Each structure stands twice: as C-alpha cells, then as structure tokens.
Coordinates of C-alpha atoms in Angstrom, one line a residue:
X183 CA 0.7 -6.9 27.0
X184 CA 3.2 -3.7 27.0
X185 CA 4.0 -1.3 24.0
X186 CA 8.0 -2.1 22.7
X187 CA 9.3 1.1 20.9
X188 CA 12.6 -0.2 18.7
X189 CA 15.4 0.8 16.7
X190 CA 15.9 -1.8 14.0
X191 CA 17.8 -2.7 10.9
X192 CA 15.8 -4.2 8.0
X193 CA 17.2 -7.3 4.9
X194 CA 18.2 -4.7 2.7
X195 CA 20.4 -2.7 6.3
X196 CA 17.9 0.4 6.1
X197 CA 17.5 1.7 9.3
X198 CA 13.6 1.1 10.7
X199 CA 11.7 2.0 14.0
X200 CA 8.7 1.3 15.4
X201 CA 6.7 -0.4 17.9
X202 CA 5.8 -3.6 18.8
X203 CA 3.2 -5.0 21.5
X204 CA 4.8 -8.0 23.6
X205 CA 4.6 -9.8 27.2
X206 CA 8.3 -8.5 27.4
X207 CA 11.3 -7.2 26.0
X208 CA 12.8 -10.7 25.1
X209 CA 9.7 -11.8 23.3
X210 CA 9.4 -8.2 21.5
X211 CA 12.9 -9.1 20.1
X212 CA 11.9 -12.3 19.0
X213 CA 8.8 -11.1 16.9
X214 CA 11.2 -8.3 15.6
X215 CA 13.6 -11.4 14.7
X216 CA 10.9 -13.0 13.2
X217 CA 10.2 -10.5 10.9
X218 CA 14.2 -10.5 9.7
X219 CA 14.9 -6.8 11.4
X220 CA 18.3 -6.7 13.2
X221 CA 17.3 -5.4 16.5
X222 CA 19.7 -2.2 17.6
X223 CA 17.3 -1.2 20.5
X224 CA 14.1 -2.3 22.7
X225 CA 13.2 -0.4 25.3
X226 CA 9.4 -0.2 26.8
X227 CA 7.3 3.1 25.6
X228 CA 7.1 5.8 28.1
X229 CA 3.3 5.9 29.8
X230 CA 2.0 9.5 29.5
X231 CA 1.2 10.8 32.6
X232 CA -2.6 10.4 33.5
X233 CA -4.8 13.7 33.3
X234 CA -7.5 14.8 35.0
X235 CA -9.0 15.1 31.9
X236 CA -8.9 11.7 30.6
X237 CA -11.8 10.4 31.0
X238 CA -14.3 7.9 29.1
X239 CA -15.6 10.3 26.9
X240 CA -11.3 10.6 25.4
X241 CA -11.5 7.0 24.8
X242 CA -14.9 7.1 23.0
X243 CA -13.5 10.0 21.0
X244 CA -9.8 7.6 20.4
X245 CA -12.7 5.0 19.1
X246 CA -14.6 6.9 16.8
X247 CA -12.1 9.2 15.6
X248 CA -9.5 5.9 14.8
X249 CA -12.5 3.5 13.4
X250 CA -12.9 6.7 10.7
X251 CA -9.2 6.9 10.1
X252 CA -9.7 2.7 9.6
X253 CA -12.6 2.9 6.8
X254 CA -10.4 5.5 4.9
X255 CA -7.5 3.6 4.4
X256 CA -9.6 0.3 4.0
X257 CA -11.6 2.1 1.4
X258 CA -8.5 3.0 -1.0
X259 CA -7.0 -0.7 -0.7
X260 CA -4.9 -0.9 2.3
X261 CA -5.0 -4.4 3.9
X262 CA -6.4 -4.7 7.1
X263 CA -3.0 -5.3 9.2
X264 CA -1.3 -2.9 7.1
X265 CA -3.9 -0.5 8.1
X266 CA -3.9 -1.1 12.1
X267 CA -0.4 -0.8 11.8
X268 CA -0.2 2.6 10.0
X269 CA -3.2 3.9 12.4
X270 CA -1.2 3.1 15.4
X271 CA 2.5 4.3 14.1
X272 CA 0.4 7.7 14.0
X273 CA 2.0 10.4 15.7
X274 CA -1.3 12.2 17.5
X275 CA -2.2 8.3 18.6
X276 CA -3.0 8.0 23.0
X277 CA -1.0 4.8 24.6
X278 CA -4.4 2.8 25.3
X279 CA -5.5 3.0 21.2
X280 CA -1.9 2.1 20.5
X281 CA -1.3 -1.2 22.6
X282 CA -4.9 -2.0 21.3
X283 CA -4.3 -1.7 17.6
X284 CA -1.0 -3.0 17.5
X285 CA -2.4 -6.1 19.7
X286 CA -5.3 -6.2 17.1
X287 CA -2.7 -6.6 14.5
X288 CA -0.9 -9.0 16.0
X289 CA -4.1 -11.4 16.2
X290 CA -5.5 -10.6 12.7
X291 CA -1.8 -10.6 11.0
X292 CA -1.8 -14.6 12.9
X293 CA -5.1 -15.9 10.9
X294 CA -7.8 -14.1 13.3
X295 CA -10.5 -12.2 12.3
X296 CA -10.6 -8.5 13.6
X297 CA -14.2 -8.7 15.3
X298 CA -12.6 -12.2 17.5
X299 CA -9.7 -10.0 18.1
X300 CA -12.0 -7.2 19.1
X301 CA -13.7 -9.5 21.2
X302 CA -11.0 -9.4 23.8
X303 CA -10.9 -5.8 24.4
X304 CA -14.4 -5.7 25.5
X305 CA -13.3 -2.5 27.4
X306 CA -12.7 -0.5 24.3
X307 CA -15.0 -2.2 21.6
X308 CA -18.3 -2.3 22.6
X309 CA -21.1 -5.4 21.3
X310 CA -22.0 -3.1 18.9
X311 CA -18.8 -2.2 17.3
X312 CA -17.6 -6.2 17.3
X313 CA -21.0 -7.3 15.7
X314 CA -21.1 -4.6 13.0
X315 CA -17.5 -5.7 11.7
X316 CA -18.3 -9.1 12.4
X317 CA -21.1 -8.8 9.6
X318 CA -18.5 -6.2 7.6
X319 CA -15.9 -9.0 7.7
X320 CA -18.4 -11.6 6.0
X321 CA -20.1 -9.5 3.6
X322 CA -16.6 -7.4 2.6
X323 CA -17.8 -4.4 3.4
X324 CA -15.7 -3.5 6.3
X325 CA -14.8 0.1 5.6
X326 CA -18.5 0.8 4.9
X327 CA -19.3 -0.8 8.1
X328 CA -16.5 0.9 10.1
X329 CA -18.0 4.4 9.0
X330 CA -21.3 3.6 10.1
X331 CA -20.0 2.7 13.6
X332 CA -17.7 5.9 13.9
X333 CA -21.2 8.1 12.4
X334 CA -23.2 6.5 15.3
X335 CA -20.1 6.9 17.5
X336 CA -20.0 10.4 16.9
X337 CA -23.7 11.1 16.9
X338 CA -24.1 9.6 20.7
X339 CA -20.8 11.9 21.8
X340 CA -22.5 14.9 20.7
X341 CA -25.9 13.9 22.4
X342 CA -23.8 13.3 25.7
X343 CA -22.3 17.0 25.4
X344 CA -25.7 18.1 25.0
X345 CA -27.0 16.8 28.2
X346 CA -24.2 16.9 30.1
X347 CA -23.8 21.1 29.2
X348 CA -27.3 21.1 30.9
X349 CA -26.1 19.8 34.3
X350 CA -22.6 20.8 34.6
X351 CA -23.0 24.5 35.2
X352 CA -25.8 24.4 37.2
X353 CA -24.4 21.9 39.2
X354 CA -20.9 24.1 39.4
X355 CA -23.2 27.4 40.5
X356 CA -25.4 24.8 43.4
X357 CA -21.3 23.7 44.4
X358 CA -20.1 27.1 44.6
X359 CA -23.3 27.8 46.4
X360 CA -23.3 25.9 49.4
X361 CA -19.1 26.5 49.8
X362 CA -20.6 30.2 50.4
X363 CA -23.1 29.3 52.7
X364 CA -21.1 26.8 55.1
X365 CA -18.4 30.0 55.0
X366 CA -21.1 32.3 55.7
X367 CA -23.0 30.5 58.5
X368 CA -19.7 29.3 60.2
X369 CA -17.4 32.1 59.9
X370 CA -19.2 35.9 59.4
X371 CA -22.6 35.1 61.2
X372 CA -20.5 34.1 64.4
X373 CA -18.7 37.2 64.0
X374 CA -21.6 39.2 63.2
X375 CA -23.8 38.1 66.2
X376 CA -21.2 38.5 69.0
X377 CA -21.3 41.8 68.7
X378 CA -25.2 42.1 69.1
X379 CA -25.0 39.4 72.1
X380 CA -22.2 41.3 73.6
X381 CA -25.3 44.5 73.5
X382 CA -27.3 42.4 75.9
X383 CA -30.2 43.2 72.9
X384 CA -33.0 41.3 72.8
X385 CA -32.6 39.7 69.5
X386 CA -35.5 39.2 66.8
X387 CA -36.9 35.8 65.7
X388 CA -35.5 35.9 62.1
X389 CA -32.0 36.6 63.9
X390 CA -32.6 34.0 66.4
X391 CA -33.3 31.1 63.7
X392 CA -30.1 32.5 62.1
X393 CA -28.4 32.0 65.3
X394 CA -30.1 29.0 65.3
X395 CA -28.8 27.3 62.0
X396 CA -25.4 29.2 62.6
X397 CA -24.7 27.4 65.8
X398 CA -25.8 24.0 64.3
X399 CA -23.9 24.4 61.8
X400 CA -20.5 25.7 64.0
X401 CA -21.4 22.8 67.0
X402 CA -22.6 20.5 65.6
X403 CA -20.7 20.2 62.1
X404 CA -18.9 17.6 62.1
X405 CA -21.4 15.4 62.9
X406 CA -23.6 16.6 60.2
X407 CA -21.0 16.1 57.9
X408 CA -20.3 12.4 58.9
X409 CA -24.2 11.8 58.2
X410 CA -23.6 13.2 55.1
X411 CA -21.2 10.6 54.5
X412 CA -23.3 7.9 55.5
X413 CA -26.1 8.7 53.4
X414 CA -23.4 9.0 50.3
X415 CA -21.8 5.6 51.5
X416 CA -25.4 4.3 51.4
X417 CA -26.4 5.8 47.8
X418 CA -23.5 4.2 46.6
X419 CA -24.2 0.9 47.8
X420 CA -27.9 1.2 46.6
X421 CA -26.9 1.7 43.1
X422 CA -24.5 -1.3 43.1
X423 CA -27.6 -3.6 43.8
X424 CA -29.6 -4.2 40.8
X425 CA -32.7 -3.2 42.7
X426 CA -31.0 0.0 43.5
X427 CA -30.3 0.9 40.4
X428 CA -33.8 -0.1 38.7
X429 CA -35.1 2.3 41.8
X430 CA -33.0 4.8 40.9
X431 CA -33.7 4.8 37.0
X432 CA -37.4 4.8 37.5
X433 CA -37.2 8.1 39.8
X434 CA -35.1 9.4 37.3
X435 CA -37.7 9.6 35.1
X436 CA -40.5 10.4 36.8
X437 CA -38.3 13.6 37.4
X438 CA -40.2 16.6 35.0
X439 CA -38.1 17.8 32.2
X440 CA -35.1 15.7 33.6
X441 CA -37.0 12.5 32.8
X442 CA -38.4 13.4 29.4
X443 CA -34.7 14.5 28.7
X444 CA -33.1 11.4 29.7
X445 CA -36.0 9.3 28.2
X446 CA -35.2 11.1 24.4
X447 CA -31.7 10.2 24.4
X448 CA -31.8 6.3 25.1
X449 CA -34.6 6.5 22.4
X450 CA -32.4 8.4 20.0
X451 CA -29.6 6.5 21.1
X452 CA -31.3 3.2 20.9
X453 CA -33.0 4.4 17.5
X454 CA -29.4 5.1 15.7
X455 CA -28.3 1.6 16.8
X456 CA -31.4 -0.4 16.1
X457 CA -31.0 1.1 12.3
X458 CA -27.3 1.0 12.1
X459 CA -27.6 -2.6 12.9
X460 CA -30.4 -2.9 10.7
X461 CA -28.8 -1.4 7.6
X462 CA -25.7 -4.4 8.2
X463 CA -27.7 -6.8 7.4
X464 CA -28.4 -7.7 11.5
X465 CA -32.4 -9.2 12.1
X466 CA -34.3 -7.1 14.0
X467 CA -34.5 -9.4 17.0
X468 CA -30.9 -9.4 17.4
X469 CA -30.5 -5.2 16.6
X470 CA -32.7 -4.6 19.6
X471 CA -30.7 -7.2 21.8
X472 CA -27.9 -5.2 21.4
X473 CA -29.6 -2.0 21.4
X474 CA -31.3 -2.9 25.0
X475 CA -27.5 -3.2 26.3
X476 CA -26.7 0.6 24.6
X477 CA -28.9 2.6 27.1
X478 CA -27.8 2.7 31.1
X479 CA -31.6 3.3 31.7
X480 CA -32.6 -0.1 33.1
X481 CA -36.2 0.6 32.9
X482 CA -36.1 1.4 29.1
X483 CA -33.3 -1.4 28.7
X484 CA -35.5 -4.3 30.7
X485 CA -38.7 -2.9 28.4
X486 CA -37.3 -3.4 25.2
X487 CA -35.9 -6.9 26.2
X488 CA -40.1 -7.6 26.9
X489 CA -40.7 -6.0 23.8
X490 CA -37.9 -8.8 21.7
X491 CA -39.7 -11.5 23.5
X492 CA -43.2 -10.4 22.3
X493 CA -42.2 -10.1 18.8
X494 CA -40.9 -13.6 18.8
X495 CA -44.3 -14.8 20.0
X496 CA -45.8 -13.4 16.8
X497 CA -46.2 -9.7 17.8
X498 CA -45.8 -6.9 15.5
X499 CA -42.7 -4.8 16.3
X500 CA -45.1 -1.6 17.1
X501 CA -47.4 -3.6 19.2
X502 CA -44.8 -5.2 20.8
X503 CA -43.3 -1.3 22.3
X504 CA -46.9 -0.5 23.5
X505 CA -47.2 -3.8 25.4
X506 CA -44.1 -1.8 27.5
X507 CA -45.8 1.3 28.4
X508 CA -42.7 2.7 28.1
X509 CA -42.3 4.3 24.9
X510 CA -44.5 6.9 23.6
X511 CA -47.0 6.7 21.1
X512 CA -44.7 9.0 18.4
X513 CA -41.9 5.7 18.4
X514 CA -44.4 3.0 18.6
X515 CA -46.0 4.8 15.3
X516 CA -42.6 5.0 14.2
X517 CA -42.0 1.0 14.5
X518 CA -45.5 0.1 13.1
X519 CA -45.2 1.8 9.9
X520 CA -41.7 1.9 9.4
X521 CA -42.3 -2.3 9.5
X522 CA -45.2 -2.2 7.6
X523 CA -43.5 0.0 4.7
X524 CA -40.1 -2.0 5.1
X525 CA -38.3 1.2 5.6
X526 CA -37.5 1.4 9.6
X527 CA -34.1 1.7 9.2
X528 CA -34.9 5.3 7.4
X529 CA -37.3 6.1 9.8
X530 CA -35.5 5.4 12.8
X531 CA -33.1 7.5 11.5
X532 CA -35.5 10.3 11.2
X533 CA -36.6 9.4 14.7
X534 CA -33.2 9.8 15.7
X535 CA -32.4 13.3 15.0
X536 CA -36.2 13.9 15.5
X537 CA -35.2 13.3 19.4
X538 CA -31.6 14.9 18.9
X539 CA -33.5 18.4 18.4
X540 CA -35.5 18.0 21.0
X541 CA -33.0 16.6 23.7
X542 CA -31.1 19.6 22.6
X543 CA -33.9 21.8 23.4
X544 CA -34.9 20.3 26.6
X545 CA -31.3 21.0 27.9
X546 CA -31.4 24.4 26.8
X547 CA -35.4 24.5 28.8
X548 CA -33.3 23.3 31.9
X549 CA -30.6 25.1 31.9
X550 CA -32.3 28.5 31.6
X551 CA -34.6 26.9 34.6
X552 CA -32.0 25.9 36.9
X553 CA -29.4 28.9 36.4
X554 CA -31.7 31.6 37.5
X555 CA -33.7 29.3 40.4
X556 CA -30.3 28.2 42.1
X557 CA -29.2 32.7 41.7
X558 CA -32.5 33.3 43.2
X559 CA -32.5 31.0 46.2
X560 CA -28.7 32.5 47.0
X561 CA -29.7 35.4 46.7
X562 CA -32.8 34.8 49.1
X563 CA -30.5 33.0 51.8
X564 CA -27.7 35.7 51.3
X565 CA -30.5 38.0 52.0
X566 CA -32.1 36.5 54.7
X567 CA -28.9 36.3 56.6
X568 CA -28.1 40.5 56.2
X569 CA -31.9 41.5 56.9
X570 CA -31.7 38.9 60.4
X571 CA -28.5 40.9 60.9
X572 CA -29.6 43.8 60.0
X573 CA -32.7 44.1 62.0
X574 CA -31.6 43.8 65.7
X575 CA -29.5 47.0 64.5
X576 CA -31.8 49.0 62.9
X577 CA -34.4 48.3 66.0
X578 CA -31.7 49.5 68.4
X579 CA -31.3 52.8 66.3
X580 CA -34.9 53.4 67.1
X581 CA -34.9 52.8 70.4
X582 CA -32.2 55.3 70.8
X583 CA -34.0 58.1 68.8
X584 CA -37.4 57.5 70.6
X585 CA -35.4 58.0 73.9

C-alpha cells in the first residue's frame, strides 16, 4: 500500500486535499470517486529521506505519542475513523504512522474493528497494544484504554534511555580508545623505535614487549583483523540460534551490576504490563502470556511461561514465580499478597517504579564505574608505551655521564 496526496473538488465545488492510502494511483482515484470528490490531482507522497537517526526507538515514540493524540479526540466524541483520519492529516506526522493510520481507516471505515486492523501491522502494534483495544473496543472504553497503552508506552521508552545512557558513553570512550591505540602501536611506536635500533642500544624488556606487540600489530594486522571478523561472523550466527541466544541471555546476567540492571527492567517492564493488562479486564493467565513476549531476556521470558503453566495446575501466582528461581523474593512477595489482597494491579505498579528507581540508580553505579576504569587503563597503556620509550633513553644518558 502507497500514500496518495490529492487535490480534489468536493459536492458542494469547495476545493479539498488530502491523502489517501491505495495499491496505485488508479485505485486512489477510484476511492476518491467513491467518496463524490472530483479528482484534480493524484500524485504519490514524496518518501522523506531515511536518517541515521531513525531508528526503533522514533517509531515507538510515533506509537505512543499518536495512541495519546487517539484517546484525546476519542475522549471528546470524535468517531474512531474520523479520528485516524485527523491524526494522520497532521502536519508533524512521519510517512510510516501515516500510511498506517490512514490504512487503519480504511479497514475500520469498511466494517472492521481497529484491533483486527491492527492485527496486520504487527510491525508497528505490538500484542499488547492489539489486545488492550481489543478489550477497549468491547467494553467501550477505547480512549481509556489507548491512554493506558501510550502511559506504559512511554514509561518503557524512558527505562530504555536509562540504560542505554549507561552503555553508550562508556562504550564511545572504550571505541575511541582502541582507535588511539591501533594508531599508537602502528604508526608512532614504529617511528619511535627506529631511532633507538638505529643506536645499536641494547633495548630493555618493557621496550622489547612494546616492540613486541608493535610489530604484531604492524605484521601481522591484517590477519588479526580477519579473526576478528570471524569471531563477529560467529557471534552473530550464535545469537540467531535459539540456543545462542538463551546462552547469551543467561551470561548476561550472571554479569554483576550489568545483570541485576538488565534483570530490574524486564521486571519493571513485565510488571507495568502484567497490571496494564490486568486493569482491562485481561485474566491473569493471559496478562502474563503477553507479558512473557514483552521482555528480550529469554531466560526471564521462558520462566514466566513455567510460572503460567503452574498456576494453571492450581498454584498460587507467588508460588508459582519461586518455582522459577528466577525472580527475587521482593516480586514473589509482591504477587503473593497483591493476589491475596485482590489488589496486584496496584502493587505491580508500585513494583514498577519500585524497580524504575533502582534501574536508574544502577546505571548511574555503572557508569561512574566504567568511565573512570576504561580513563585509567588508557592512561596505563599510554603510559606504558612512553616509560618503554622512555627508558632505553634515559639509560643511554647515563651511560654517557658515567663515561
């Protein structure tokens, strides 16, 4: 389906434009037809060019940011396809949230429901978004619902930034690290050294493992690269296998502070849907379905699938999340009482930003770790490398004075 823009000419000859989603330009004329406009002009909408910065996390923020704009305008009595439509004709609107909207129009404005519609843009609507309006469509609370999804949207964006502010700068400072050192060891040391050999000095050992790593690195480079190509070819095809990537999550957190960072968040995250689902009107069995599917952790995911199974054999819901082993004892507390008290959706809430604060804290603890380790190992190999230069100087300054 392509995005139509058009020039048109309504029953009563006022001049209208717009945009309409169709296989082609023929058909877009024909739904424009159908609607009695007079069609002056179809032409296909201009794709933006793709930025660098586009990412997921733009989409997700399209999502959120349009579902909230959705629940307004259902909330003061605009229709449903009357609302898609006004959300889309929005100036500030991306391409991809356009062609979506306006093909979710097109489905609900022909008899379909908007979660079906939903349904076949997988790639934008998550199963949490199509079974919260699912239930919001049936009970008729569909703005209600809509704002709950863009809150939890919203919440998990902000959780992301979080964590990913805790890698991104150390990993920038470990990049810009080893470009230093590969220039370093294959361009000054060489330099550096061929004066000394050209002294006929004999060199010290902490110059000679310099010239050691420097000549490796100058010789033999290329071939150190291509293993480094092969072991990344080879990580990437281990976490494409299943098994690779169930490896890989359970390292992950077995990893100190990382771990209990990345562990907080799929609770948190996984806590916010559980009760979002919950307060829809959603059974708990099915909330925690969905919910396994929310986290990329497969160990965490593949535990609360156990735990959904348990709790259909007859197992309390906090019993059943100890049976795992993977949750700690704070959320399977959580669960027991919140069940017992018939108020989890509260608590889980509470859990929620419970674990928000302390993710938030924990990447703080790791960045403040990481920035100063990765400027004191630098600093150590920078200073290596003038001290093994250094030396072989120095000594032949002695020897000069003691002659």
């Amino acid at each position: 389906m392509t995005v139509f823009v058009y020039k048109a000419v309504d029953a009563r000859d006022n001049a209208v434009k717009g945009s309409v989603v169709a296989d082609s330009a023929r058909q877009a004329r024909d739904i424009l037809f159908e609607r009695g406009l007079q069609v002056r002009d179809v032409a296909e909408e201009k794709k933006a060019k793709r930025s660098f910065l586009r990412t997921r996390k733009g989409t997700a923020n399209a999502v959120a940011n349009t579902l909230r704009e959705l629940a307004t305008l259902l909330s003061v009595g605009v229709g449903v396809v009357e609302a898609l439509d006004i959300v889309a004709g929005d100036e500030g609107q991306n391409n991809a949230m356009r062609t979506s909207l306006l093909s979710l129009k097109d489905r609900v404005s022909s008899g379909g429901s908007l979660a079906a519609a939903m349904s076949d843009q997988s790639d934008i609507y998550d199963e949490l978004t199509r079974h919260m309006v699912e239930v919001g469509e049936h009970s008729g609370t569909l703005d209600v619902v809509l704002d709950q999804v863009a809150d939890f949207k919203e919440r998990t964006l902000q959780l992301k930034d979080r964590v990913l502010g805790a890698v991104l700068y150390p990993a920038i400072v470990l990049g810009t690290s080893m470009i230093v050192v590969v220039f370093l060891m294959t361009v000054v040391v060489p330099m550096l050294l061929t004066s000394l050999l050209e002294a006929n000095q004999e060199l010290p050992w902490p110059t000679l493992v310099l010239k050691t790593m420097s000549d490796t690195l100058v010789h033999h480079g290329i071939w150190l690269l291509l293993l480094g190509i092969v072991c990344g070819v080879g990580f990437l095809v281990l976490i494409r296998s299943e098994k690779g990537k169930l490896l890989i999550d359970q390292a992950v957190l077995r990893v100190p502070l990382v771990g209990s960072m990345i562990r907080k968040q799929a609770i948190s995250r996984v806590s916010m849907v559980i009760s979002t689902l919950l307060k829809s009107g959603i059974e708990y069995v099915q909330a925690v379905k969905i919910a396994s599917g929310s986290t990329k952790n497969r160990v965490l995911s593949n535990g609360l699938k156990n735990s959904v199974e348990f709790v259909t054999s007859g197992e309390e819901i906090g019993q059943s999340l100890k049976r795992t082993g993977l949750f700690p004892s704070v959320v399977v507390h959580v669960f027991s009482v919140g069940q017992a008290s018939g108020k989890l959706e509260e608590m889980l809430d509470r859990l929620a930003e419970t674990y928000d604060r302390q993710v938030s804290s924990l990447a703080n603890r790791l960045t403040s770790v990481l920035e100063p380790l990765l400027i004191v190992v630098l600093a150590v190999f920078v200073g290596f490398i003038l001290f093994a230069t250094l030396l072989p100087i120095l000594e032949a300054g002695n020897v000069l004075q003691k002659s």
